[in-house]
């Protein structure tokens, strides 16, 4: 259940790791596709919250190259359906997310990202 | 009248580890129901539930599910807001609360009653669980972005060590042992609320229900 919408909201939070700590890089992932209900209004509202470049990069890491480098000005249904698929239907079930800065590994197990840190690692 | 979420997927044995919906849960549900219109009118895009998780690390061999809260409250909120025409409640990152004292060496598998068998498939679709200590990994990206925050923290006053120990052991005691004035965990979370709660032109609407037993 680590979907790219979730991935787009998670940053490394190890103490002192405050720059270049997003987006986390995927490694050794197992991906499952699951259909979910298409909701264009939700997607239109959510686009401003997305870090688009991070989303495109993450999708490409997972083998999906359907998104353009920049979001188009016209948010037609074809584009929104593509975005819906990338954001909500690609599930990373197992794997690791690695901080590009401090290289901390956050495991994904059974679809749940484990973002816990030891006490001395928390800022 | 909004029905209480069906929790029939929980087995009696689960309640040794899961915080069974109890009086405080139902007070929270009642409060949400009373504010249902306002919650809908917020047109929420991102809601956050900080939920308890209770994992007894010693008891859990690899590949066995750990347990979390029942997911009752966020399901209920989904019923309230999800019924609006826009169905904007597609994102409900559920932060499974784990305390900051945990050792990272414990890799926890959580395929909980909450996550695996939530009352409906629809509810399953709208939840985005993250295993974290409060909202730490989301603070950077969710600044002023969260419309609704739900948190039923451990609030029963206990001595400090009892609260810390309960969180560290990740026993079910962690769902209620609240330390000094019952506010030990809540006080840690308030600064995060200030960071992530969305500010609106009309001012934020902040409802805080506080239970204390002195």
XYZ file of C-alpha atoms in Angstrom:
337
model
C 0.000 0.000 0.000
C 2.933 2.340 -0.440
C 1.464 4.168 -3.362
C 3.261 6.992 -5.076
C 0.938 9.491 -3.456
C 2.307 8.374 -0.099
C 5.872 8.223 -1.363
C 5.495 11.820 -2.541
C 4.770 12.927 1.029
C 7.540 11.110 2.894
C 10.903 12.692 3.612
C 13.902 11.425 5.523
C 13.785 12.808 9.051
C 17.025 11.588 10.525
C 18.515 14.185 12.843
C 20.485 16.740 10.844
C 19.355 15.346 7.486
C 17.492 18.395 6.264
C 18.544 18.910 2.663
C 18.396 16.610 -0.333
C 16.366 14.293 1.932
C 13.506 13.936 -0.571
C 12.420 12.026 -2.569
C 13.454 8.671 -1.164
C 14.847 6.261 -3.750
C 13.281 2.873 -4.270
C 15.352 -0.282 -4.223
C 14.510 -3.998 -4.532
C 10.826 -3.323 -4.896
C 7.932 -5.665 -5.535
C 5.088 -3.874 -7.224
C 1.438 -4.817 -7.486
C -1.177 -2.981 -9.533
C -4.610 -2.542 -8.005
C -7.484 -0.660 -9.536
C -9.034 2.117 -7.544
C -11.897 4.502 -8.042
C -11.151 7.407 -10.393
C -11.871 10.779 -8.843
C -10.922 13.678 -11.124
C -11.887 16.394 -8.642
C -9.640 14.951 -6.007
C -6.743 14.749 -8.443
C -7.174 18.337 -9.648
C -7.094 19.502 -6.060
C -4.086 17.410 -5.200
C -1.800 18.369 -8.083
C -0.595 21.581 -6.368
C 0.481 19.521 -3.359
C 2.606 17.173 -5.442
C 6.310 17.493 -6.009
C 5.945 16.729 -9.676
C 9.565 15.981 -10.527
C 9.780 13.563 -7.600
C 6.619 11.816 -8.747
C 7.840 11.437 -12.326
C 11.197 10.130 -11.103
C 9.621 7.621 -8.733
C 7.245 6.365 -11.401
C 10.121 5.871 -13.816
C 12.090 3.986 -11.177
C 9.132 1.626 -11.021
C 9.030 1.277 -14.790
C 6.131 3.617 -15.546
C 7.050 6.309 -18.044
C 3.575 7.617 -18.781
C 3.883 11.000 -17.040
C 5.217 14.092 -18.799
C 8.121 16.070 -17.344
C 5.755 18.870 -16.440
C 2.049 18.683 -15.672
C 0.105 19.928 -18.698
C -1.873 23.126 -18.525
C -5.008 21.370 -19.694
C -6.047 18.803 -17.121
C -8.222 16.662 -19.350
C -9.586 13.280 -18.364
C -6.971 11.364 -20.334
C -4.197 13.022 -18.382
C -6.022 12.687 -15.066
C -6.549 8.976 -15.679
C -2.850 8.551 -16.300
C -2.081 10.465 -13.132
C -4.655 8.459 -11.197
C -2.981 5.235 -12.233
C 0.510 6.393 -11.307
C -0.493 7.997 -8.048
C -2.991 5.512 -6.660
C -2.842 2.166 -8.456
C 0.842 1.258 -8.295
C 1.488 -0.345 -4.924
C 4.944 -1.098 -3.633
C 4.497 -4.129 -1.424
C 8.075 -4.889 -0.450
C 11.341 -3.067 -0.809
C 13.444 -0.286 0.599
C 13.330 3.490 0.372
C 16.752 5.107 0.659
C 17.482 8.708 1.600
C 19.491 10.327 -1.215
C 21.418 12.374 1.353
C 22.232 10.244 4.403
C 21.480 6.839 2.807
C 19.227 5.796 5.646
C 17.151 2.776 4.623
C 13.424 2.742 5.275
C 12.037 -0.736 4.665
C 8.653 -1.417 3.118
C 7.152 -4.610 4.385
C 3.737 -5.972 3.603
C 2.929 -2.679 1.924
C 3.681 -0.529 4.965
C 6.626 1.854 5.042
C 8.543 1.670 8.282
C 9.640 5.236 8.966
C 10.672 4.625 12.543
C 14.042 5.807 13.732
C 16.047 5.037 16.809
C 15.865 7.751 19.416
C 19.348 9.101 18.727
C 18.472 9.524 15.056
C 15.469 11.745 15.680
C 15.954 15.465 15.249
C -27.308 8.570 12.356
C -24.073 7.255 10.973
C -23.479 3.604 11.727
C -20.505 2.652 13.802
C -18.041 0.862 11.546
C -18.407 -2.873 11.443
C -15.575 -4.416 13.377
C -16.727 -7.976 13.036
C -13.458 -8.858 11.338
C -11.722 -8.557 14.690
C -11.453 -11.779 16.578
C -11.563 -11.945 20.370
C -7.859 -12.747 20.434
C -7.124 -9.508 18.595
C -8.346 -7.492 21.535
C -5.450 -8.663 23.601
C -3.342 -6.440 21.382
C -5.694 -4.049 19.661
C -7.279 -1.239 21.561
C -10.886 -2.276 21.435
C -13.258 0.599 20.708
C -14.327 1.721 24.152
C -16.151 4.612 25.788
C -13.605 7.183 24.682
C -13.758 5.884 21.118
C -17.505 6.339 21.068
C -17.271 9.827 22.578
C -14.915 10.692 19.749
C -17.281 9.208 17.170
C -20.171 11.186 18.687
C -18.129 14.372 18.521
C -17.325 13.728 14.863
C -20.961 13.051 14.096
C -22.022 16.282 15.760
C -19.586 18.152 13.561
C -20.370 16.141 10.449
C -21.667 19.098 8.449
C -18.692 21.215 9.262
C -16.284 18.405 8.486
C -17.930 17.932 5.110
C -17.822 21.634 4.413
C -14.081 21.610 4.958
C -13.924 19.592 1.762
C -10.964 17.772 3.252
C -8.220 16.526 1.009
C -5.769 15.236 3.530
C -6.701 13.877 6.884
C -4.395 12.351 9.360
C -5.174 9.902 12.061
C -2.523 9.192 14.613
C -3.499 5.762 15.736
C -2.054 3.477 18.316
C -0.173 0.375 17.466
C 0.571 -2.255 19.963
C 3.274 -4.619 19.090
C 4.837 -6.954 21.517
C 8.168 -7.391 19.882
C 9.239 -10.366 21.946
C 6.118 -12.235 21.009
C 6.272 -11.648 17.365
C 8.211 -14.021 15.232
C 9.086 -12.851 11.744
C 6.231 -12.832 9.270
C 3.517 -12.622 11.844
C 1.281 -9.632 11.894
C 1.643 -7.010 14.513
C -1.437 -5.253 15.735
C -2.632 -1.742 15.612
C -5.715 0.154 16.551
C -8.943 -1.050 15.086
C -9.238 1.696 12.502
C -12.713 2.456 13.750
C -12.367 6.220 13.948
C -10.857 6.865 10.553
C -13.417 4.573 8.941
C -16.121 6.614 10.588
C -14.618 9.861 9.347
C -14.526 8.337 5.890
C -18.245 7.657 6.143
C -18.880 11.275 7.068
C -16.778 12.983 4.472
C -16.681 10.301 1.802
C -20.378 10.603 1.188
C -20.034 14.107 -0.177
C -20.403 14.493 -3.897
C -16.750 15.112 -4.557
C -15.592 12.076 -2.559
C -12.511 14.049 -1.806
C -11.593 11.870 1.049
C -9.428 9.707 -1.104
C -6.368 10.333 0.945
C -6.312 9.359 4.515
C -2.755 8.804 5.484
C -3.106 6.882 8.639
C -0.112 7.320 10.777
C 0.225 4.300 12.895
C 1.545 5.794 16.043
C 4.665 4.287 17.430
C 6.617 6.065 20.096
C 9.962 7.599 19.486
C 11.712 5.314 21.897
C 11.561 2.285 19.666
C 14.646 0.626 18.425
C 14.918 0.718 14.695
C 16.310 -2.761 14.586
C 12.844 -4.119 15.052
C 11.349 -4.358 11.644
C 7.681 -4.640 12.228
C 5.263 -6.333 9.940
C 1.920 -4.768 10.181
C -0.866 -6.441 8.349
C -3.289 -5.535 10.949
C -6.975 -5.901 11.358
C -6.960 -2.197 10.628
C -5.276 -2.504 7.328
C -6.110 -5.894 6.017
C -9.749 -6.169 6.893
C -11.182 -2.743 7.286
C -14.943 -2.780 7.142
C -15.279 -2.236 3.435
C -13.150 -2.423 0.375
C -13.867 1.223 -0.124
C -12.366 2.080 3.232
C -9.329 0.042 2.316
C -8.838 2.180 -0.743
C -8.727 5.464 1.043
C -6.197 4.661 3.677
C -2.506 5.238 3.457
C -0.789 3.707 6.415
C 2.638 4.755 7.495
C 4.493 3.276 10.405
C 5.997 6.261 12.132
C 6.425 8.137 15.335
C 3.701 10.775 15.290
C 3.930 12.758 12.033
C 7.719 13.070 11.823
C 8.304 11.804 8.250
C 5.415 13.909 6.913
C 6.316 17.245 8.473
C 8.479 18.416 5.597
C 5.887 17.755 2.905
C 2.616 18.404 4.684
C 3.236 21.896 5.978
C -0.101 23.670 6.318
C -1.746 20.928 4.268
C -3.732 18.730 6.613
C -7.426 19.495 6.926
C -8.382 17.131 9.706
C -6.225 15.574 12.378
C -7.566 12.813 14.561
C -5.720 11.625 17.589
C -7.009 9.767 20.562
C -3.789 9.704 22.547
C -2.948 7.755 25.631
C -4.350 10.042 28.315
C -4.599 8.215 31.600
C -2.260 9.870 34.114
C 0.547 7.559 35.139
C 4.043 8.047 36.395
C 6.494 9.057 33.681
C 8.294 5.740 33.609
C 5.106 3.806 33.245
C 4.132 5.800 30.174
C 7.582 5.597 28.616
C 7.851 1.926 29.426
C 4.440 1.225 27.948
C 5.432 2.884 24.693
C 8.747 1.116 24.635
C 7.252 -2.285 25.279
C 4.558 -1.525 22.775
C 2.027 -3.344 24.845
C -1.608 -2.429 24.865
C -0.825 -0.280 27.916
C 0.653 2.193 25.442
C -2.835 3.093 24.319
C -3.734 4.582 27.669
C -0.663 5.225 29.839
C -0.261 8.972 29.429
C 2.333 9.971 32.007
C 2.222 13.319 33.782
C -1.378 14.591 33.734
C -1.969 12.111 30.935
C -0.400 14.600 28.546
C 3.037 13.126 27.926
C 2.391 11.981 24.373
C -0.115 14.690 23.499
C 2.314 17.443 24.438
C 4.832 15.999 22.010
C 2.295 16.144 19.219
C 0.974 19.692 19.619
C 4.002 21.369 17.989
C 3.516 19.101 14.974
C -0.119 20.150 14.696
C 1.030 23.743 14.365
C 3.247 22.734 11.463
C 0.866 20.608 9.427
C -2.610 21.984 10.050
C -3.894 23.885 7.047
C -4.594 27.532 7.628
C -7.728 28.893 6.078
C -8.831 32.352 5.230
C -11.482 32.121 7.893
C -9.082 30.873 10.515
C -8.490 27.322 11.547
C -11.098 25.313 13.248
C -9.451 23.501 16.047
C -11.423 21.161 18.201
C -9.600 19.580 21.040
C -11.278 17.105 23.267
C -9.294 16.545 26.372
C -9.923 13.722 28.746
C -8.169 13.763 32.034
C -8.680 11.820 35.147
C -7.184 13.514 38.140
